[in-house]
PDB file of C-alpha atoms in Angstrom:
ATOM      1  CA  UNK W   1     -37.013   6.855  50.799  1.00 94.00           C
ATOM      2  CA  UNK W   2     -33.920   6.264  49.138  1.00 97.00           C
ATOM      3  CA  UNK W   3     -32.740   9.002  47.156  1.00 98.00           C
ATOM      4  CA  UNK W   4     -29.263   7.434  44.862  1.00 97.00           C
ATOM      5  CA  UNK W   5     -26.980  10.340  43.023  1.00 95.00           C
ATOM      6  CA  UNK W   6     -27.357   8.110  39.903  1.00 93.00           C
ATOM      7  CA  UNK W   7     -25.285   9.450  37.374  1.00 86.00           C
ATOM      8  CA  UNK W   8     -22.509   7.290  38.060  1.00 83.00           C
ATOM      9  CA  UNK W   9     -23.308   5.011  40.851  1.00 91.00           C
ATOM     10  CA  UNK W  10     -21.942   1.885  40.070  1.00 92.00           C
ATOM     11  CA  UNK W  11     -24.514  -0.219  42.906  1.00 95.00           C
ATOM     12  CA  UNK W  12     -27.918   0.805  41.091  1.00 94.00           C
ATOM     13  CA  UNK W  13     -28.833  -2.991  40.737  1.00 93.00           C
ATOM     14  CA  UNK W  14     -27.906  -3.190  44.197  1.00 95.00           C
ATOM     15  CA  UNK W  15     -30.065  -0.424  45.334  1.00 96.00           C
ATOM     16  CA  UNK W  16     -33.143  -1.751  43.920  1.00 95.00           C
ATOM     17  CA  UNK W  17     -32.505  -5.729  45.400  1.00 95.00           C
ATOM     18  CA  UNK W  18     -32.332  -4.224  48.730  1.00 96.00           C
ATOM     19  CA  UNK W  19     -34.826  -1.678  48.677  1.00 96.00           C
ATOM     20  CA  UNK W  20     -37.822  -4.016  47.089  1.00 95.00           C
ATOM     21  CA  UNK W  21     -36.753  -6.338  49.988  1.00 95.00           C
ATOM     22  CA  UNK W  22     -37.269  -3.562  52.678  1.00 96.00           C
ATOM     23  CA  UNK W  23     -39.874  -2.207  50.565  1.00 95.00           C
ATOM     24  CA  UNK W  24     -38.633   1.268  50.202  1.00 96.00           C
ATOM     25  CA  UNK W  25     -39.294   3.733  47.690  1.00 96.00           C
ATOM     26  CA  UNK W  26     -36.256   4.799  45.401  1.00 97.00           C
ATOM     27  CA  UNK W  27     -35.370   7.891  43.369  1.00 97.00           C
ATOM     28  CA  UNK W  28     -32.729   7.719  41.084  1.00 96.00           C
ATOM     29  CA  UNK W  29     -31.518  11.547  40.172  1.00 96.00           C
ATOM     30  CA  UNK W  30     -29.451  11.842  37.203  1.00 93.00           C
ATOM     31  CA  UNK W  31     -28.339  14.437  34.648  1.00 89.00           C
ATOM     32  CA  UNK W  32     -28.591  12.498  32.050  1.00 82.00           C
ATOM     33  CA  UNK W  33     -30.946   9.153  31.281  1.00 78.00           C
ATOM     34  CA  UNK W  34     -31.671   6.456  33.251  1.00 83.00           C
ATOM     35  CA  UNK W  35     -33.395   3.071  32.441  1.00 84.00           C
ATOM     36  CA  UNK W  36     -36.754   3.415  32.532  1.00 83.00           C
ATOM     37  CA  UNK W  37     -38.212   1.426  35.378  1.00 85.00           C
ATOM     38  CA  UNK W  38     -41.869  -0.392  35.803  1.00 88.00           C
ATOM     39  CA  UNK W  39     -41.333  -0.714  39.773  1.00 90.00           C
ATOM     40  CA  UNK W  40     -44.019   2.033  40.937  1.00 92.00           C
ATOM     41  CA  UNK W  41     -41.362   2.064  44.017  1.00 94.00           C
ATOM     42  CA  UNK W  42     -38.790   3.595  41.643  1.00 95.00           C
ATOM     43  CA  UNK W  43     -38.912   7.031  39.933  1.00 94.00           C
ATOM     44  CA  UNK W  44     -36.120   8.463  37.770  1.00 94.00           C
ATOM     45  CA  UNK W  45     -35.534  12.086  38.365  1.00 94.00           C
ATOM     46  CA  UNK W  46     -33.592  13.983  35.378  1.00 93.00           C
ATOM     47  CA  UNK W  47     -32.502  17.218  36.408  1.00 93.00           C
ATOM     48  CA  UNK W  48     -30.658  19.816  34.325  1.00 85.00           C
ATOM     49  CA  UNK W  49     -27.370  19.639  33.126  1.00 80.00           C
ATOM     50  CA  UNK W  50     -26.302  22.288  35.395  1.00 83.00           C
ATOM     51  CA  UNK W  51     -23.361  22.182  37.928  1.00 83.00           C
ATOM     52  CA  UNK W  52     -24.316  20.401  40.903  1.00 87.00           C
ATOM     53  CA  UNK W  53     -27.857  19.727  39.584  1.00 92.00           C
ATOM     54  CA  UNK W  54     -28.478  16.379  41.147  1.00 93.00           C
ATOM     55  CA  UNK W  55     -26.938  17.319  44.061  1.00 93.00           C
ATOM     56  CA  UNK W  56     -28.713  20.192  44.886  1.00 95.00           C
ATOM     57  CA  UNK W  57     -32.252  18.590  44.126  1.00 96.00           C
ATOM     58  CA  UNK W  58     -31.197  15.523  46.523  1.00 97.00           C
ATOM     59  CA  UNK W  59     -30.060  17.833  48.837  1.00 96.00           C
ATOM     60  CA  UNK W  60     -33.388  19.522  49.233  1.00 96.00           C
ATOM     61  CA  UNK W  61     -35.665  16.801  49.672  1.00 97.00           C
ATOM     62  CA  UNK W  62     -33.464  14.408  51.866  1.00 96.00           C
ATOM     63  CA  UNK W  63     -33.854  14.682  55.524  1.00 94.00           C
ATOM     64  CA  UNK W  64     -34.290  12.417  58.265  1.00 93.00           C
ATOM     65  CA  UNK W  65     -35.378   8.783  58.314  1.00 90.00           C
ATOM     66  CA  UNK W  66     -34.018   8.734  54.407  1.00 96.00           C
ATOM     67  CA  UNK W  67     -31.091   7.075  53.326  1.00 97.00           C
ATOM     68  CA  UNK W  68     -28.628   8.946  50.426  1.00 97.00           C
ATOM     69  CA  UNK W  69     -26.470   6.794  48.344  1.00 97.00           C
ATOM     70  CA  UNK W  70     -23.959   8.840  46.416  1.00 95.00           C
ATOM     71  CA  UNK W  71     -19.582   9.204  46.073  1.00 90.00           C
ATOM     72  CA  UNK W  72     -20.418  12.864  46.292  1.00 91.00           C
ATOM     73  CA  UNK W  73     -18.086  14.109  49.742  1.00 91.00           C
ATOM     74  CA  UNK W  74     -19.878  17.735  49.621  1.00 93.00           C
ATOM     75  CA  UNK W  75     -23.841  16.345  48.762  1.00 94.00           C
ATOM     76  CA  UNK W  76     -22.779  13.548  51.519  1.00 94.00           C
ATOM     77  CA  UNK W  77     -22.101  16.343  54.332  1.00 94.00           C
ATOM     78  CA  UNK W  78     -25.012  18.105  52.984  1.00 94.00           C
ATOM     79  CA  UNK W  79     -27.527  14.857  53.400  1.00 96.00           C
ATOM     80  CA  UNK W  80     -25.690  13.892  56.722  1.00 94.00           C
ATOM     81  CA  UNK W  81     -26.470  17.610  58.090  1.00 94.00           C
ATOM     82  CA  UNK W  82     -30.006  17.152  56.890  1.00 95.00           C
ATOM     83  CA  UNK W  83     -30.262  14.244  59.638  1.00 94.00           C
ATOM     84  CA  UNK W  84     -30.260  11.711  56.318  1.00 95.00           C
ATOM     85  CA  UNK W  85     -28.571   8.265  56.255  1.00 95.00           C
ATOM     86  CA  UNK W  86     -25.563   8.414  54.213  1.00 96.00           C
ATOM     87  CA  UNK W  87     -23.381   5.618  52.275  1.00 96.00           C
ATOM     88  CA  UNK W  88     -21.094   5.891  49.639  1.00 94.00           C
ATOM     89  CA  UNK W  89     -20.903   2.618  46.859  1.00 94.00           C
ATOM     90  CA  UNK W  90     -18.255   1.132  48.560  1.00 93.00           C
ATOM     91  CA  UNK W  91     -20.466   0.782  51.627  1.00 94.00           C
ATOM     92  CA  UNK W  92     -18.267   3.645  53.101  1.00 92.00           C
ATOM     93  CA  UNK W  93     -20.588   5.730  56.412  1.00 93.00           C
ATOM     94  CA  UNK W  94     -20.940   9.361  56.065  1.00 93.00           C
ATOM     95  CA  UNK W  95     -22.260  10.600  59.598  1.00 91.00           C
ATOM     96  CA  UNK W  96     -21.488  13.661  62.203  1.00 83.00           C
ATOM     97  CA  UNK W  97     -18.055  11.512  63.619  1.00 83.00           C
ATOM     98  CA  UNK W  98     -16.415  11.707  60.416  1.00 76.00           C
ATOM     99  CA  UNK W  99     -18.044  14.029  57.477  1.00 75.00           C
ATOM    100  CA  UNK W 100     -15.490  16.577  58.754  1.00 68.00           C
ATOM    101  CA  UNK W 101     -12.588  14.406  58.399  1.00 71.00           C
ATOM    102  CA  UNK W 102     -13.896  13.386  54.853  1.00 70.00           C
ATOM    103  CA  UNK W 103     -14.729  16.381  53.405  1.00 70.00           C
ATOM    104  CA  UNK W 104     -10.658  17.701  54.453  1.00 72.00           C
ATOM    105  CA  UNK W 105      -9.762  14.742  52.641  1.00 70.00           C
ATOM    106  CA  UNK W 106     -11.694  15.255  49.814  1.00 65.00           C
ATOM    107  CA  UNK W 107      -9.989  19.522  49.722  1.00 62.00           C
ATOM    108  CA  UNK W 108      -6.912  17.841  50.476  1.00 66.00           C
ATOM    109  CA  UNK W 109      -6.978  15.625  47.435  1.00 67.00           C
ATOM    110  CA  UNK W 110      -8.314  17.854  45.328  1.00 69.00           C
ATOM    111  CA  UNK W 111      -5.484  20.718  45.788  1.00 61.00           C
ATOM    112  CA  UNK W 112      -2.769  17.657  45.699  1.00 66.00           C
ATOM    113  CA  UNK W 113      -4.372  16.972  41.742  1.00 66.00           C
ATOM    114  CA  UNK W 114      -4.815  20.698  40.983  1.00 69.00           C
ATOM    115  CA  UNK W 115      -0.859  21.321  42.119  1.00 76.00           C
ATOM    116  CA  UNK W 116       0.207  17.763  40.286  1.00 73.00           C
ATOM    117  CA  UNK W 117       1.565  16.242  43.153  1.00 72.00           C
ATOM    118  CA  UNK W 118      -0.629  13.853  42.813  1.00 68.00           C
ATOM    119  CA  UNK W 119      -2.428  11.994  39.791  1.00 72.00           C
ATOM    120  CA  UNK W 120      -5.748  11.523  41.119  1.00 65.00           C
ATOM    121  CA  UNK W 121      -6.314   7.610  40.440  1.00 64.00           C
ATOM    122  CA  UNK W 122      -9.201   5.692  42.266  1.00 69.00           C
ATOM    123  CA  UNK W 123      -9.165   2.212  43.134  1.00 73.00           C
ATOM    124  CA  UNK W 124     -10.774   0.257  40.825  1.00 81.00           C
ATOM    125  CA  UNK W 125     -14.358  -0.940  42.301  1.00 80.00           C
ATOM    126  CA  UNK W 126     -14.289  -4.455  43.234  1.00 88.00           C
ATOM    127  CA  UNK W 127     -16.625  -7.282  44.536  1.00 89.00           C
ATOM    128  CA  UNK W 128     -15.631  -6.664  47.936  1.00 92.00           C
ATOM    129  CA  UNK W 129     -16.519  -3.229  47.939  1.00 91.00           C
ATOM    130  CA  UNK W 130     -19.949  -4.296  46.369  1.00 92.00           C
ATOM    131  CA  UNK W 131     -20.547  -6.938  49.354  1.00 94.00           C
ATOM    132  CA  UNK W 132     -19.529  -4.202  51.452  1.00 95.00           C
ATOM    133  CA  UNK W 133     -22.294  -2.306  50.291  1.00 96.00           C
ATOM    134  CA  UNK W 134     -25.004  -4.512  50.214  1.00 95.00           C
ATOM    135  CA  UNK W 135     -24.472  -5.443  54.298  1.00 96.00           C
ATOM    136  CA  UNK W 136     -24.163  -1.494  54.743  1.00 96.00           C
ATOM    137  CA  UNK W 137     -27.338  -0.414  52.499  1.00 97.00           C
ATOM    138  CA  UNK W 138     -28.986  -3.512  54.682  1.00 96.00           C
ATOM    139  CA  UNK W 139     -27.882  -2.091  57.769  1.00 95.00           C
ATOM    140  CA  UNK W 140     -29.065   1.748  56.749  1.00 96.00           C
ATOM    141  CA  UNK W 141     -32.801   0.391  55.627  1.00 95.00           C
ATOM    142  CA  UNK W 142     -33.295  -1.409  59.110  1.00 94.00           C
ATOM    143  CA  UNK W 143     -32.229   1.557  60.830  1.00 92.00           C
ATOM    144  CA  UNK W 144     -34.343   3.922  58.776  1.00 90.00           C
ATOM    145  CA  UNK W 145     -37.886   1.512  59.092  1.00 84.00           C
ATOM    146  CA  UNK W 146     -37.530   1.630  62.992  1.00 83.00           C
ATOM    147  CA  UNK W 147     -36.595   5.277  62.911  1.00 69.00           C
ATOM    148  CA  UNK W 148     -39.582   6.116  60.956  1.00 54.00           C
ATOM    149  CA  UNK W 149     -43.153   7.709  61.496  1.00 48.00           C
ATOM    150  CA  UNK W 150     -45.313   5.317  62.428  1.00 42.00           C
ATOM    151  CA  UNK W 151     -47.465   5.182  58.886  1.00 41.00           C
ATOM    152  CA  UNK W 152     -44.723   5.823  57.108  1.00 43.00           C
ATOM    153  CA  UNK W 153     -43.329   1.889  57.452  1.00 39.00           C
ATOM    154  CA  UNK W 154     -44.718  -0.377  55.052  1.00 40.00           C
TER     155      UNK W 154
END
């Protein structure tokens, strides 16, 4: 399964290529709408509008063998302690050598905006950081087929 923190997940298209190649099941978990989709391998989730919402619900269900997409540092060291695969859109690997590091940079960033040292701009997303993606959400769905229960692989 591929659960995808949809709300603002720029690689959704992505997502759906690679999965239907691997034929993996997706769940797109939003706050708000999401595109309908006929694929009976994809299911939108709409949660409430409450803080952390999405998070929380993907955080409950993901666990081993599944792969998380999302930009979200905290949900990513949640997933990654789960035993879950985790990439962020830019193809960037959350995992147990560096969610530590991350999540520090994330508090780190975060107090630098709060105290106005620092303005808080992100890099725009580019094509590189889509290709990036695509080779790592490749990489993540071969890995989690040959780690999975035997009649769990389609």
């Amino acid at each position: 399964m591929i659960y995808v923190d949809a709300d603002a997940c720029p690689v959704k298209p992505e997502i759906l290529k690679v999965a239907e190649r691997h034929g993996l099941k997706v769940t797109l978990v939003a706050n708000s709408g999401l595109r309908p989709s006929r694929d009976p391998m994809v299911t939108n989730v709409i949660v409430s509008g409450a803080f952390d919402a999405a998070d929380d619900w993907i955080a409950e269900r993901a666990g081993s063998g599944d792969i998380v997409v999302t930009a979200d540092v905290p949900l990513a060291g949640r997933c990654v302690g789960n035993g879950a695969l985790v990439t962020g859109p830019t193809g960037r690997i959350f995992d147990q050598t560096n969610i530590g590091m991350a999540t520090a940079m994330r508090d780190l960033g975060q107090h630098l905006r709060e105290t106005g040292e620092s303005k808080g701009y992100n890099a725009a997303f580019s094509p590189r950081d889509r290709s990036q993606f695509l080779e790592t959400l490749d990489r993540l769905c071969r890995r989690a087929k040959t780690h999975a229960p035997p009649g769990d692989q389609p």
